[in-house]
PDB file of C-alpha atoms in Angstrom:
ATOM      1  CA  UNK A 207    -260.787  12.356  54.045  1.00  0.00           C
ATOM      2  CA  UNK A 208    -262.529  15.027  51.999  1.00  0.00           C
ATOM      3  CA  UNK A 209    -261.420  18.507  53.099  1.00  0.00           C
ATOM      4  CA  UNK A 210    -265.043  19.548  53.513  1.00  0.00           C
ATOM      5  CA  UNK A 211    -265.636  17.292  56.521  1.00  0.00           C
ATOM      6  CA  UNK A 212    -262.306  17.492  58.381  1.00  0.00           C
ATOM      7  CA  UNK A 213    -262.648  14.019  59.918  1.00  0.00           C
ATOM      8  CA  UNK A 214    -260.107  11.211  60.000  1.00  0.00           C
ATOM      9  CA  UNK A 215    -262.331   8.250  59.082  1.00  0.00           C
ATOM     10  CA  UNK A 216    -265.092   7.986  56.445  1.00  0.00           C
ATOM     11  CA  UNK A 217    -267.774   7.042  58.987  1.00  0.00           C
ATOM     12  CA  UNK A 218    -270.836   9.232  59.425  1.00  0.00           C
ATOM     13  CA  UNK A 219    -273.360   8.442  62.138  1.00  0.00           C
ATOM     14  CA  UNK A 220    -276.967   8.530  60.954  1.00  0.00           C
ATOM     15  CA  UNK A 221    -279.223  10.891  62.951  1.00  0.00           C
ATOM     16  CA  UNK A 222    -281.424   8.101  64.295  1.00  0.00           C
ATOM     17  CA  UNK A 223    -284.239  10.148  65.835  1.00  0.00           C
ATOM     18  CA  UNK A 224    -284.492  10.227  69.606  1.00  0.00           C
ATOM     19  CA  UNK A 225    -281.940   7.408  69.920  1.00  0.00           C
ATOM     20  CA  UNK A 226    -279.018   9.592  68.831  1.00  0.00           C
ATOM     21  CA  UNK A 227    -278.298  12.006  71.649  1.00  0.00           C
ATOM     22  CA  UNK A 228    -275.355  14.234  72.457  1.00  0.00           C
ATOM     23  CA  UNK A 229    -273.393  11.427  74.112  1.00  0.00           C
ATOM     24  CA  UNK A 230    -273.345   9.302  70.964  1.00  0.00           C
ATOM     25  CA  UNK A 231    -272.574  12.238  68.682  1.00  0.00           C
ATOM     26  CA  UNK A 232    -269.638  13.233  70.868  1.00  0.00           C
ATOM     27  CA  UNK A 233    -268.336   9.653  71.017  1.00  0.00           C
ATOM     28  CA  UNK A 234    -268.471   9.203  67.243  1.00  0.00           C
ATOM     29  CA  UNK A 235    -266.793  12.534  66.512  1.00  0.00           C
ATOM     30  CA  UNK A 236    -264.139  11.944  69.154  1.00  0.00           C
ATOM     31  CA  UNK A 237    -263.350   8.583  67.553  1.00  0.00           C
ATOM     32  CA  UNK A 238    -262.700  10.238  64.195  1.00  0.00           C
ATOM     33  CA  UNK A 239    -266.101   9.984  62.540  1.00  0.00           C
ATOM     34  CA  UNK A 240    -268.913  12.492  62.143  1.00  0.00           C
ATOM     35  CA  UNK A 241    -271.428  12.366  64.988  1.00  0.00           C
ATOM     36  CA  UNK A 242    -275.032  13.383  64.416  1.00  0.00           C
ATOM     37  CA  UNK A 243    -278.256  14.332  66.192  1.00  0.00           C
ATOM     38  CA  UNK A 244    -281.833  14.553  64.911  1.00  0.00           C
ATOM     39  CA  UNK A 245    -283.473  17.843  65.911  1.00  0.00           C
ATOM     40  CA  UNK A 246    -286.730  17.668  63.955  1.00  0.00           C
ATOM     41  CA  UNK A 247    -288.909  17.165  67.021  1.00  0.00           C
ATOM     42  CA  UNK A 248    -286.850  19.216  69.465  1.00  0.00           C
ATOM     43  CA  UNK A 249    -287.967  22.631  70.650  1.00  0.00           C
ATOM     44  CA  UNK A 250    -285.642  25.560  69.911  1.00  0.00           C
ATOM     45  CA  UNK A 251    -284.499  25.545  73.545  1.00  0.00           C
ATOM     46  CA  UNK A 252    -283.794  21.795  73.465  1.00  0.00           C
ATOM     47  CA  UNK A 253    -281.972  22.026  70.136  1.00  0.00           C
ATOM     48  CA  UNK A 254    -279.824  24.885  71.369  1.00  0.00           C
ATOM     49  CA  UNK A 255    -278.947  23.012  74.544  1.00  0.00           C
ATOM     50  CA  UNK A 256    -277.943  19.860  72.640  1.00  0.00           C
ATOM     51  CA  UNK A 257    -275.761  21.720  70.131  1.00  0.00           C
ATOM     52  CA  UNK A 258    -274.097  23.734  72.875  1.00  0.00           C
ATOM     53  CA  UNK A 259    -273.443  20.568  74.878  1.00  0.00           C
ATOM     54  CA  UNK A 260    -271.659  18.890  71.981  1.00  0.00           C
ATOM     55  CA  UNK A 261    -269.668  22.018  71.184  1.00  0.00           C
ATOM     56  CA  UNK A 262    -268.634  22.392  74.827  1.00  0.00           C
ATOM     57  CA  UNK A 263    -267.249  18.865  74.913  1.00  0.00           C
ATOM     58  CA  UNK A 264    -265.506  18.601  71.556  1.00  0.00           C
ATOM     59  CA  UNK A 265    -264.115  20.952  68.937  1.00  0.00           C
ATOM     60  CA  UNK A 266    -264.612  18.274  66.295  1.00  0.00           C
ATOM     61  CA  UNK A 267    -267.337  18.531  63.622  1.00  0.00           C
ATOM     62  CA  UNK A 268    -270.814  17.009  63.926  1.00  0.00           C
ATOM     63  CA  UNK A 269    -274.115  17.131  62.075  1.00  0.00           C
ATOM     64  CA  UNK A 270    -277.726  17.899  62.955  1.00  0.00           C
ATOM     65  CA  UNK A 271    -280.664  16.750  60.864  1.00  0.00           C
ATOM     66  CA  UNK A 272    -284.162  18.000  60.065  1.00  0.00           C
ATOM     67  CA  UNK A 273    -286.820  15.900  58.326  1.00  0.00           C
ATOM     68  CA  UNK A 274    -288.692  18.468  56.263  1.00  0.00           C
ATOM     69  CA  UNK A 275    -291.987  16.588  56.421  1.00  0.00           C
ATOM     70  CA  UNK A 276    -292.230  18.777  59.536  1.00  0.00           C
ATOM     71  CA  UNK A 277    -291.503  22.486  59.922  1.00  0.00           C
ATOM     72  CA  UNK A 278    -287.856  22.872  61.044  1.00  0.00           C
ATOM     73  CA  UNK A 279    -288.749  25.237  63.872  1.00  0.00           C
ATOM     74  CA  UNK A 280    -285.474  24.609  65.684  1.00  0.00           C
ATOM     75  CA  UNK A 281    -283.169  25.275  62.728  1.00  0.00           C
ATOM     76  CA  UNK A 282    -282.457  28.921  63.665  1.00  0.00           C
ATOM     77  CA  UNK A 283    -281.636  27.930  67.244  1.00  0.00           C
ATOM     78  CA  UNK A 284    -279.327  25.123  66.100  1.00  0.00           C
ATOM     79  CA  UNK A 285    -277.478  27.453  63.737  1.00  0.00           C
ATOM     80  CA  UNK A 286    -277.212  30.235  66.284  1.00  0.00           C
ATOM     81  CA  UNK A 287    -275.766  27.738  68.764  1.00  0.00           C
ATOM     82  CA  UNK A 288    -273.072  26.745  66.281  1.00  0.00           C
ATOM     83  CA  UNK A 289    -274.109  23.552  64.488  1.00  0.00           C
ATOM     84  CA  UNK A 290    -271.364  23.166  61.841  1.00  0.00           C
ATOM     85  CA  UNK A 291    -273.192  20.765  59.491  1.00  0.00           C
ATOM     86  CA  UNK A 292    -276.921  20.508  58.789  1.00  0.00           C
ATOM     87  CA  UNK A 293    -278.614  17.779  56.757  1.00  0.00           C
ATOM     88  CA  UNK A 294    -282.135  17.746  55.351  1.00  0.00           C
ATOM     89  CA  UNK A 295    -284.310  14.809  54.358  1.00  0.00           C
ATOM     90  CA  UNK A 296    -287.953  14.169  53.444  1.00  0.00           C
ATOM     91  CA  UNK A 297    -288.704  17.499  51.810  1.00  0.00           C
ATOM     92  CA  UNK A 298    -287.546  20.473  49.772  1.00  0.00           C
ATOM     93  CA  UNK A 299    -284.364  21.923  51.242  1.00  0.00           C
ATOM     94  CA  UNK A 300    -284.227  24.960  48.923  1.00  0.00           C
ATOM     95  CA  UNK A 301    -285.872  27.442  51.359  1.00  0.00           C
ATOM     96  CA  UNK A 302    -283.349  26.592  54.079  1.00  0.00           C
ATOM     97  CA  UNK A 303    -279.943  26.166  52.446  1.00  0.00           C
ATOM     98  CA  UNK A 304    -279.227  29.903  52.297  1.00  0.00           C
ATOM     99  CA  UNK A 305    -279.994  30.150  56.023  1.00  0.00           C
ATOM    100  CA  UNK A 306    -277.471  27.393  56.724  1.00  0.00           C
ATOM    101  CA  UNK A 307    -274.807  29.074  54.624  1.00  0.00           C
ATOM    102  CA  UNK A 308    -275.515  32.506  56.084  1.00  0.00           C
ATOM    103  CA  UNK A 309    -274.764  31.033  59.531  1.00  0.00           C
ATOM    104  CA  UNK A 310    -271.426  29.724  58.266  1.00  0.00           C
ATOM    105  CA  UNK A 311    -272.492  26.068  58.309  1.00  0.00           C
ATOM    106  CA  UNK A 312    -272.410  23.460  55.542  1.00  0.00           C
ATOM    107  CA  UNK A 313    -275.483  21.686  54.197  1.00  0.00           C
ATOM    108  CA  UNK A 314    -276.194  18.121  53.057  1.00  0.00           C
ATOM    109  CA  UNK A 315    -279.336  16.904  51.301  1.00  0.00           C
ATOM    110  CA  UNK A 316    -280.616  13.327  51.242  1.00  0.00           C
ATOM    111  CA  UNK A 317    -281.427  12.155  47.712  1.00  0.00           C
ATOM    112  CA  UNK A 318    -282.880   8.998  46.223  1.00  0.00           C
ATOM    113  CA  UNK A 319    -282.383   9.394  42.475  1.00  0.00           C
ATOM    114  CA  UNK A 320    -280.079  11.165  39.999  1.00  0.00           C
ATOM    115  CA  UNK A 321    -282.591  13.945  39.364  1.00  0.00           C
ATOM    116  CA  UNK A 322    -282.644  14.695  43.077  1.00  0.00           C
ATOM    117  CA  UNK A 323    -278.853  14.813  43.088  1.00  0.00           C
ATOM    118  CA  UNK A 324    -278.798  17.331  40.236  1.00  0.00           C
ATOM    119  CA  UNK A 325    -281.421  19.510  41.880  1.00  0.00           C
ATOM    120  CA  UNK A 326    -279.674  19.444  45.264  1.00  0.00           C
ATOM    121  CA  UNK A 327    -276.495  20.615  43.551  1.00  0.00           C
ATOM    122  CA  UNK A 328    -278.378  23.400  41.758  1.00  0.00           C
ATOM    123  CA  UNK A 329    -279.914  24.751  44.967  1.00  0.00           C
ATOM    124  CA  UNK A 330    -276.562  24.899  46.730  1.00  0.00           C
ATOM    125  CA  UNK A 331    -276.067  21.688  48.720  1.00  0.00           C
ATOM    126  CA  UNK A 332    -272.469  21.156  49.849  1.00  0.00           C
ATOM    127  CA  UNK A 333    -272.791  17.365  49.850  1.00  0.00           C
ATOM    128  CA  UNK A 334    -275.355  14.634  49.222  1.00  0.00           C
ATOM    129  CA  UNK A 335    -276.560  11.619  51.160  1.00  0.00           C
ATOM    130  CA  UNK A 336    -277.580   8.805  48.813  1.00  0.00           C
ATOM    131  CA  UNK A 337    -280.117   6.668  50.670  1.00  0.00           C
ATOM    132  CA  UNK A 338    -280.910   3.126  49.557  1.00  0.00           C
ATOM    133  CA  UNK A 339    -284.024   1.152  50.407  1.00  0.00           C
ATOM    134  CA  UNK A 340    -281.949  -0.983  52.795  1.00  0.00           C
ATOM    135  CA  UNK A 341    -281.924   1.851  55.356  1.00  0.00           C
ATOM    136  CA  UNK A 342    -283.511   1.530  58.768  1.00  0.00           C
ATOM    137  CA  UNK A 343    -285.941   4.095  60.141  1.00  0.00           C
ATOM    138  CA  UNK A 344    -287.979   6.222  57.738  1.00  0.00           C
ATOM    139  CA  UNK A 345    -287.030   5.352  54.176  1.00  0.00           C
ATOM    140  CA  UNK A 346    -287.395   7.768  51.258  1.00  0.00           C
ATOM    141  CA  UNK A 347    -285.795   5.430  48.743  1.00  0.00           C
ATOM    142  CA  UNK A 348    -287.223   2.541  46.741  1.00  0.00           C
ATOM    143  CA  UNK A 349    -283.981   1.397  45.068  1.00  0.00           C
ATOM    144  CA  UNK A 350    -281.064  -0.590  46.396  1.00  0.00           C
ATOM    145  CA  UNK A 351    -278.141   1.540  47.507  1.00  0.00           C
ATOM    146  CA  UNK A 352    -275.773  -0.418  45.275  1.00  0.00           C
ATOM    147  CA  UNK A 353    -277.886   0.244  42.190  1.00  0.00           C
ATOM    148  CA  UNK A 354    -278.442   3.882  43.081  1.00  0.00           C
ATOM    149  CA  UNK A 355    -275.042   4.994  44.373  1.00  0.00           C
ATOM    150  CA  UNK A 356    -273.107   4.971  41.052  1.00  0.00           C
ATOM    151  CA  UNK A 357    -275.914   6.919  39.354  1.00  0.00           C
ATOM    152  CA  UNK A 358    -276.045   9.553  42.081  1.00  0.00           C
ATOM    153  CA  UNK A 359    -272.265   9.951  42.145  1.00  0.00           C
ATOM    154  CA  UNK A 360    -272.269  10.527  38.372  1.00  0.00           C
ATOM    155  CA  UNK A 361    -275.144  13.012  38.609  1.00  0.00           C
ATOM    156  CA  UNK A 362    -273.468  14.835  41.516  1.00  0.00           C
ATOM    157  CA  UNK A 363    -270.651  15.884  39.158  1.00  0.00           C
ATOM    158  CA  UNK A 364    -267.933  16.082  41.795  1.00  0.00           C
ATOM    159  CA  UNK A 365    -270.062  17.007  44.809  1.00  0.00           C
ATOM    160  CA  UNK A 366    -269.243  14.665  47.735  1.00  0.00           C
ATOM    161  CA  UNK A 367    -271.755  11.819  48.086  1.00  0.00           C
ATOM    162  CA  UNK A 368    -272.251   9.766  51.246  1.00  0.00           C
ATOM    163  CA  UNK A 369    -273.664   6.235  50.979  1.00  0.00           C
ATOM    164  CA  UNK A 370    -276.527   5.302  53.329  1.00  0.00           C
ATOM    165  CA  UNK A 371    -278.670   2.231  53.757  1.00  0.00           C
ATOM    166  CA  UNK A 372    -277.912  -1.120  55.356  1.00  0.00           C
ATOM    167  CA  UNK A 373    -274.224  -0.400  55.982  1.00  0.00           C
ATOM    168  CA  UNK A 374    -273.118  -2.036  59.224  1.00  0.00           C
ATOM    169  CA  UNK A 375    -269.780  -3.712  58.514  1.00  0.00           C
ATOM    170  CA  UNK A 376    -266.360  -2.985  57.046  1.00  0.00           C
ATOM    171  CA  UNK A 377    -267.078  -4.853  53.810  1.00  0.00           C
ATOM    172  CA  UNK A 378    -269.923  -2.518  52.888  1.00  0.00           C
ATOM    173  CA  UNK A 379    -268.025   0.578  53.982  1.00  0.00           C
ATOM    174  CA  UNK A 380    -265.193  -0.498  51.669  1.00  0.00           C
ATOM    175  CA  UNK A 381    -267.651  -1.255  48.855  1.00  0.00           C
ATOM    176  CA  UNK A 382    -269.221   2.194  49.082  1.00  0.00           C
ATOM    177  CA  UNK A 383    -265.818   3.901  49.001  1.00  0.00           C
ATOM    178  CA  UNK A 384    -264.660   1.817  46.030  1.00  0.00           C
ATOM    179  CA  UNK A 385    -267.765   2.902  44.104  1.00  0.00           C
ATOM    180  CA  UNK A 386    -266.772   6.502  44.788  1.00  0.00           C
ATOM    181  CA  UNK A 387    -268.625   7.608  47.910  1.00  0.00           C
ATOM    182  CA  UNK A 388    -266.886  10.112  50.172  1.00  0.00           C
ATOM    183  CA  UNK A 389    -268.065   8.203  53.232  1.00  0.00           C
ATOM    184  CA  UNK A 390    -270.586   5.764  54.666  1.00  0.00           C
ATOM    185  CA  UNK A 391    -273.576   6.708  56.804  1.00  0.00           C
ATOM    186  CA  UNK A 392    -274.163   4.132  59.540  1.00  0.00           C
ATOM    187  CA  UNK A 393    -277.313   4.011  61.666  1.00  0.00           C
ATOM    188  CA  UNK A 394    -278.353   0.654  63.117  1.00  0.00           C
ATOM    189  CA  UNK A 395    -274.809  -0.328  64.100  1.00  0.00           C
ATOM    190  CA  UNK A 396    -274.615   2.831  66.259  1.00  0.00           C
ATOM    191  CA  UNK A 397    -278.071   2.217  67.742  1.00  0.00           C
ATOM    192  CA  UNK A 398    -276.487  -0.948  69.133  1.00  0.00           C
ATOM    193  CA  UNK A 399    -273.712   1.019  70.850  1.00  0.00           C
ATOM    194  CA  UNK A 400    -272.956   1.674  74.499  1.00  0.00           C
ATOM    195  CA  UNK A 401    -273.542   5.409  74.046  1.00  0.00           C
ATOM    196  CA  UNK A 402    -276.886   5.308  72.243  1.00  0.00           C
ATOM    197  CA  UNK A 403    -280.129   6.094  74.046  1.00  0.00           C
ATOM    198  CA  UNK A 404    -281.827   2.917  72.816  1.00  0.00           C
ATOM    199  CA  UNK A 405    -283.476   0.703  75.424  1.00  0.00           C
ATOM    200  CA  UNK A 406    -281.232  -2.256  76.407  1.00  0.00           C
ATOM    201  CA  UNK A 407    -283.850  -4.736  75.158  1.00  0.00           C
ATOM    202  CA  UNK A 408    -283.948  -2.975  71.787  1.00  0.00           C
ATOM    203  CA  UNK A 409    -280.167  -3.173  71.550  1.00  0.00           C
ATOM    204  CA  UNK A 410    -280.242  -6.855  72.505  1.00  0.00           C
ATOM    205  CA  UNK A 411    -282.799  -7.616  69.797  1.00  0.00           C
ATOM    206  CA  UNK A 412    -280.484  -6.099  67.190  1.00  0.00           C
ATOM    207  CA  UNK A 413    -277.776  -8.644  68.055  1.00  0.00           C
ATOM    208  CA  UNK A 414    -280.068 -11.629  67.371  1.00  0.00           C
ATOM    209  CA  UNK A 415    -279.988 -11.490  63.567  1.00  0.00           C
ATOM    210  CA  UNK A 416    -283.609 -10.337  63.293  1.00  0.00           C
ATOM    211  CA  UNK A 417    -285.555 -10.076  60.054  1.00  0.00           C
ATOM    212  CA  UNK A 418    -286.467  -6.563  58.933  1.00  0.00           C
ATOM    213  CA  UNK A 419    -289.475  -5.307  56.995  1.00  0.00           C
ATOM    214  CA  UNK A 420    -290.289  -2.154  55.046  1.00  0.00           C
ATOM    215  CA  UNK A 421    -293.771  -1.154  56.187  1.00  0.00           C
ATOM    216  CA  UNK A 422    -296.186   1.625  57.142  1.00  0.00           C
ATOM    217  CA  UNK A 423    -297.309  -0.206  60.288  1.00  0.00           C
ATOM    218  CA  UNK A 424    -295.819   2.134  62.892  1.00  0.00           C
ATOM    219  CA  UNK A 425    -297.398   5.331  61.622  1.00  0.00           C
ATOM    220  CA  UNK A 426    -297.466   7.385  64.837  1.00  0.00           C
ATOM    221  CA  UNK A 427    -297.465  11.088  64.013  1.00  0.00           C
ATOM    222  CA  UNK A 428    -296.065  10.450  60.517  1.00  0.00           C
ATOM    223  CA  UNK A 429    -298.743   8.445  58.652  1.00  0.00           C
ATOM    224  CA  UNK A 430    -297.981   6.658  55.374  1.00  0.00           C
ATOM    225  CA  UNK A 431    -294.238   7.283  55.587  1.00  0.00           C
ATOM    226  CA  UNK A 432    -292.483   3.993  54.861  1.00  0.00           C
ATOM    227  CA  UNK A 433    -290.063   2.742  57.497  1.00  0.00           C
ATOM    228  CA  UNK A 434    -287.854  -0.298  58.010  1.00  0.00           C
ATOM    229  CA  UNK A 435    -288.160  -2.100  61.338  1.00  0.00           C
ATOM    230  CA  UNK A 436    -287.458  -5.413  63.020  1.00  0.00           C
ATOM    231  CA  UNK A 437    -290.360  -7.804  62.499  1.00  0.00           C
ATOM    232  CA  UNK A 438    -292.184  -8.159  65.834  1.00  0.00           C
ATOM    233  CA  UNK A 439    -295.520  -9.147  67.340  1.00  0.00           C
ATOM    234  CA  UNK A 440    -297.254  -5.868  66.463  1.00  0.00           C
ATOM    235  CA  UNK A 441    -296.267  -6.075  62.800  1.00  0.00           C
ATOM    236  CA  UNK A 442    -297.100  -9.779  62.533  1.00  0.00           C
ATOM    237  CA  UNK A 443    -300.555  -9.286  64.061  1.00  0.00           C
ATOM    238  CA  UNK A 444    -301.319  -6.322  61.794  1.00  0.00           C
ATOM    239  CA  UNK A 445    -300.249  -8.212  58.684  1.00  0.00           C
ATOM    240  CA  UNK A 446    -302.207 -11.304  59.760  1.00  0.00           C
ATOM    241  CA  UNK A 447    -305.338  -9.127  59.943  1.00  0.00           C
ATOM    242  CA  UNK A 448    -304.788  -7.960  56.354  1.00  0.00           C
ATOM    243  CA  UNK A 449    -302.811  -4.776  57.133  1.00  0.00           C
ATOM    244  CA  UNK A 450    -305.990  -2.793  57.855  1.00  0.00           C
ATOM    245  CA  UNK A 451    -306.212   0.976  57.743  1.00  0.00           C
ATOM    246  CA  UNK A 452    -305.745   3.320  60.704  1.00  0.00           C
ATOM    247  CA  UNK A 453    -308.771   3.020  62.960  1.00  0.00           C
ATOM    248  CA  UNK A 454    -309.293  -0.668  62.201  1.00  0.00           C
ATOM    249  CA  UNK A 455    -306.008  -2.194  63.342  1.00  0.00           C
ATOM    250  CA  UNK A 456    -305.930  -4.961  65.958  1.00  0.00           C
ATOM    251  CA  UNK A 457    -305.080  -3.667  69.436  1.00  0.00           C
ATOM    252  CA  UNK A 458    -304.936  -0.105  68.168  1.00  0.00           C
ATOM    253  CA  UNK A 459    -305.866   1.552  71.456  1.00  0.00           C
ATOM    254  CA  UNK A 460    -303.746  -0.751  73.594  1.00  0.00           C
ATOM    255  CA  UNK A 461    -301.007   0.842  75.703  1.00  0.00           C
ATOM    256  CA  UNK A 462    -297.813  -1.207  75.349  1.00  0.00           C
ATOM    257  CA  UNK A 463    -295.578   0.870  77.592  1.00  0.00           C
ATOM    258  CA  UNK A 464    -294.689   4.184  79.174  1.00  0.00           C
ATOM    259  CA  UNK A 465    -291.856   6.605  78.674  1.00  0.00           C
ATOM    260  CA  UNK A 466    -289.513   7.880  81.368  1.00  0.00           C
ATOM    261  CA  UNK A 467    -292.072  10.519  82.361  1.00  0.00           C
ATOM    262  CA  UNK A 468    -294.788   7.891  82.754  1.00  0.00           C
ATOM    263  CA  UNK A 469    -296.654   8.932  79.610  1.00  0.00           C
ATOM    264  CA  UNK A 470    -298.361   6.112  77.670  1.00  0.00           C
ATOM    265  CA  UNK A 471    -297.007   4.619  74.462  1.00  0.00           C
ATOM    266  CA  UNK A 472    -299.693   3.144  72.242  1.00  0.00           C
ATOM    267  CA  UNK A 473    -299.314   0.183  69.933  1.00  0.00           C
ATOM    268  CA  UNK A 474    -298.356   1.393  66.426  1.00  0.00           C
ATOM    269  CA  UNK A 475    -296.581   4.477  67.824  1.00  0.00           C
ATOM    270  CA  UNK A 476    -293.537   5.499  65.783  1.00  0.00           C
ATOM    271  CA  UNK A 477    -291.456   6.057  68.916  1.00  0.00           C
ATOM    272  CA  UNK A 478    -288.407   3.797  69.225  1.00  0.00           C
ATOM    273  CA  UNK A 479    -287.896   2.414  72.754  1.00  0.00           C
ATOM    274  CA  UNK A 480    -285.374   4.444  74.723  1.00  0.00           C
ATOM    275  CA  UNK A 481    -283.635   4.147  78.060  1.00  0.00           C
ATOM    276  CA  UNK A 482    -286.178   4.725  80.829  1.00  0.00           C
ATOM    277  CA  UNK A 483    -289.160   3.313  78.938  1.00  0.00           C
ATOM    278  CA  UNK A 484    -291.053   0.416  80.464  1.00  0.00           C
ATOM    279  CA  UNK A 485    -293.506  -2.138  79.153  1.00  0.00           C
ATOM    280  CA  UNK A 486    -293.594  -4.533  76.217  1.00  0.00           C
ATOM    281  CA  UNK A 487    -290.444  -3.316  74.468  1.00  0.00           C
ATOM    282  CA  UNK A 488    -290.602  -6.113  71.888  1.00  0.00           C
ATOM    283  CA  UNK A 489    -293.955  -4.814  70.594  1.00  0.00           C
ATOM    284  CA  UNK A 490    -292.715  -1.268  70.017  1.00  0.00           C
ATOM    285  CA  UNK A 491    -291.211   0.253  66.878  1.00  0.00           C
ATOM    286  CA  UNK A 492    -287.717  -1.234  66.516  1.00  0.00           C
ATOM    287  CA  UNK A 493    -286.105   0.585  63.590  1.00  0.00           C
ATOM    288  CA  UNK A 494    -283.386  -1.366  61.814  1.00  0.00           C
ATOM    289  CA  UNK A 495    -281.591  -1.495  58.502  1.00  0.00           C
ATOM    290  CA  UNK A 496    -280.900  -4.650  56.535  1.00  0.00           C
ATOM    291  CA  UNK A 497    -277.287  -4.797  57.735  1.00  0.00           C
ATOM    292  CA  UNK A 498    -278.422  -5.777  61.226  1.00  0.00           C
ATOM    293  CA  UNK A 499    -277.316  -9.375  60.727  1.00  0.00           C
ATOM    294  CA  UNK A 500    -273.666  -8.358  61.094  1.00  0.00           C
ATOM    295  CA  UNK A 501    -274.267  -6.937  64.596  1.00  0.00           C
ATOM    296  CA  UNK A 502    -273.262  -9.518  67.192  1.00  0.00           C
ATOM    297  CA  UNK A 503    -272.579  -7.449  70.315  1.00  0.00           C
ATOM    298  CA  UNK A 504    -273.014  -4.035  71.887  1.00  0.00           C
ATOM    299  CA  UNK A 505    -269.811  -2.029  71.483  1.00  0.00           C
ATOM    300  CA  UNK A 506    -268.566   1.475  72.183  1.00  0.00           C
ATOM    301  CA  UNK A 507    -268.747   3.965  69.327  1.00  0.00           C
ATOM    302  CA  UNK A 508    -264.952   3.972  69.152  1.00  0.00           C
ATOM    303  CA  UNK A 509    -264.799   0.181  68.798  1.00  0.00           C
ATOM    304  CA  UNK A 510    -267.537   0.282  66.168  1.00  0.00           C
ATOM    305  CA  UNK A 511    -265.597   2.803  64.090  1.00  0.00           C
ATOM    306  CA  UNK A 512    -262.445   0.700  64.447  1.00  0.00           C
ATOM    307  CA  UNK A 513    -264.335  -2.386  63.198  1.00  0.00           C
ATOM    308  CA  UNK A 514    -265.990  -0.501  60.328  1.00  0.00           C
ATOM    309  CA  UNK A 515    -262.645   0.725  59.040  1.00  0.00           C
ATOM    310  CA  UNK A 516    -260.731  -2.566  59.415  1.00  0.00           C
ATOM    311  CA  UNK A 517    -260.179  -3.185  55.712  1.00  0.00           C
TER     312      UNK A 517
END
């Protein structure tokens, strides 16, 4: 593996929002990959606690991510607590890269075209994440990974590039490496793992070869940001009504479930169903990449990494 990452397999776990907790990050890193956690919506105290928990349980590297569509208020706390790798997506990373480097950490930037790759290199990124439109969750890209990846690698001019978007099996991991990627970023396959915080019904749905859609249906607190999800009753009903604007969507004020604290979850919320949630799980936001069809069972993170590298 590339000396920058110090891991034994080329598998990088995607920071899949609230689904990717410390337990999954630890399991992936322990199995030889690079575990990850999303800290965008965590308070400084929560971010510090999560980073310290991972560091207390493994000396192996892991990543934390901030989506820069929101102010990264917890970045200083994560760095102070010892996060070794930080990745940025959905925004301009330039104001933050020096802070990451000053703390002794390394920085990755998600890019979706060659110009973005060149700029990320110019502002000091240590590595790039090339996201294709096949990705699950919030999707910056509008090109296929396999079209985009060779162009980004060329533009990166030697900077390590990770391939992301729809990768859920060994064949696509191998394909990304043969093109020249330094590793593969895997999200949905790890959502359907024993260690993820996804609700059991959500995990089960991912094993049923569901169809995915790129949409703006589940806007939540992030309106008009495209995202890829499993097609479900909420999406079908919205599309059948003509995909109306916010404020005119069918069932918009309906409560479809509650979280572990008993707080309501409205239809069209961008919150993925987690352990402890109750209600109509099927109708909630079920993020998924296009590689979901290769997921047939719920496995441990270690078994997933073994399967992804069996080529």
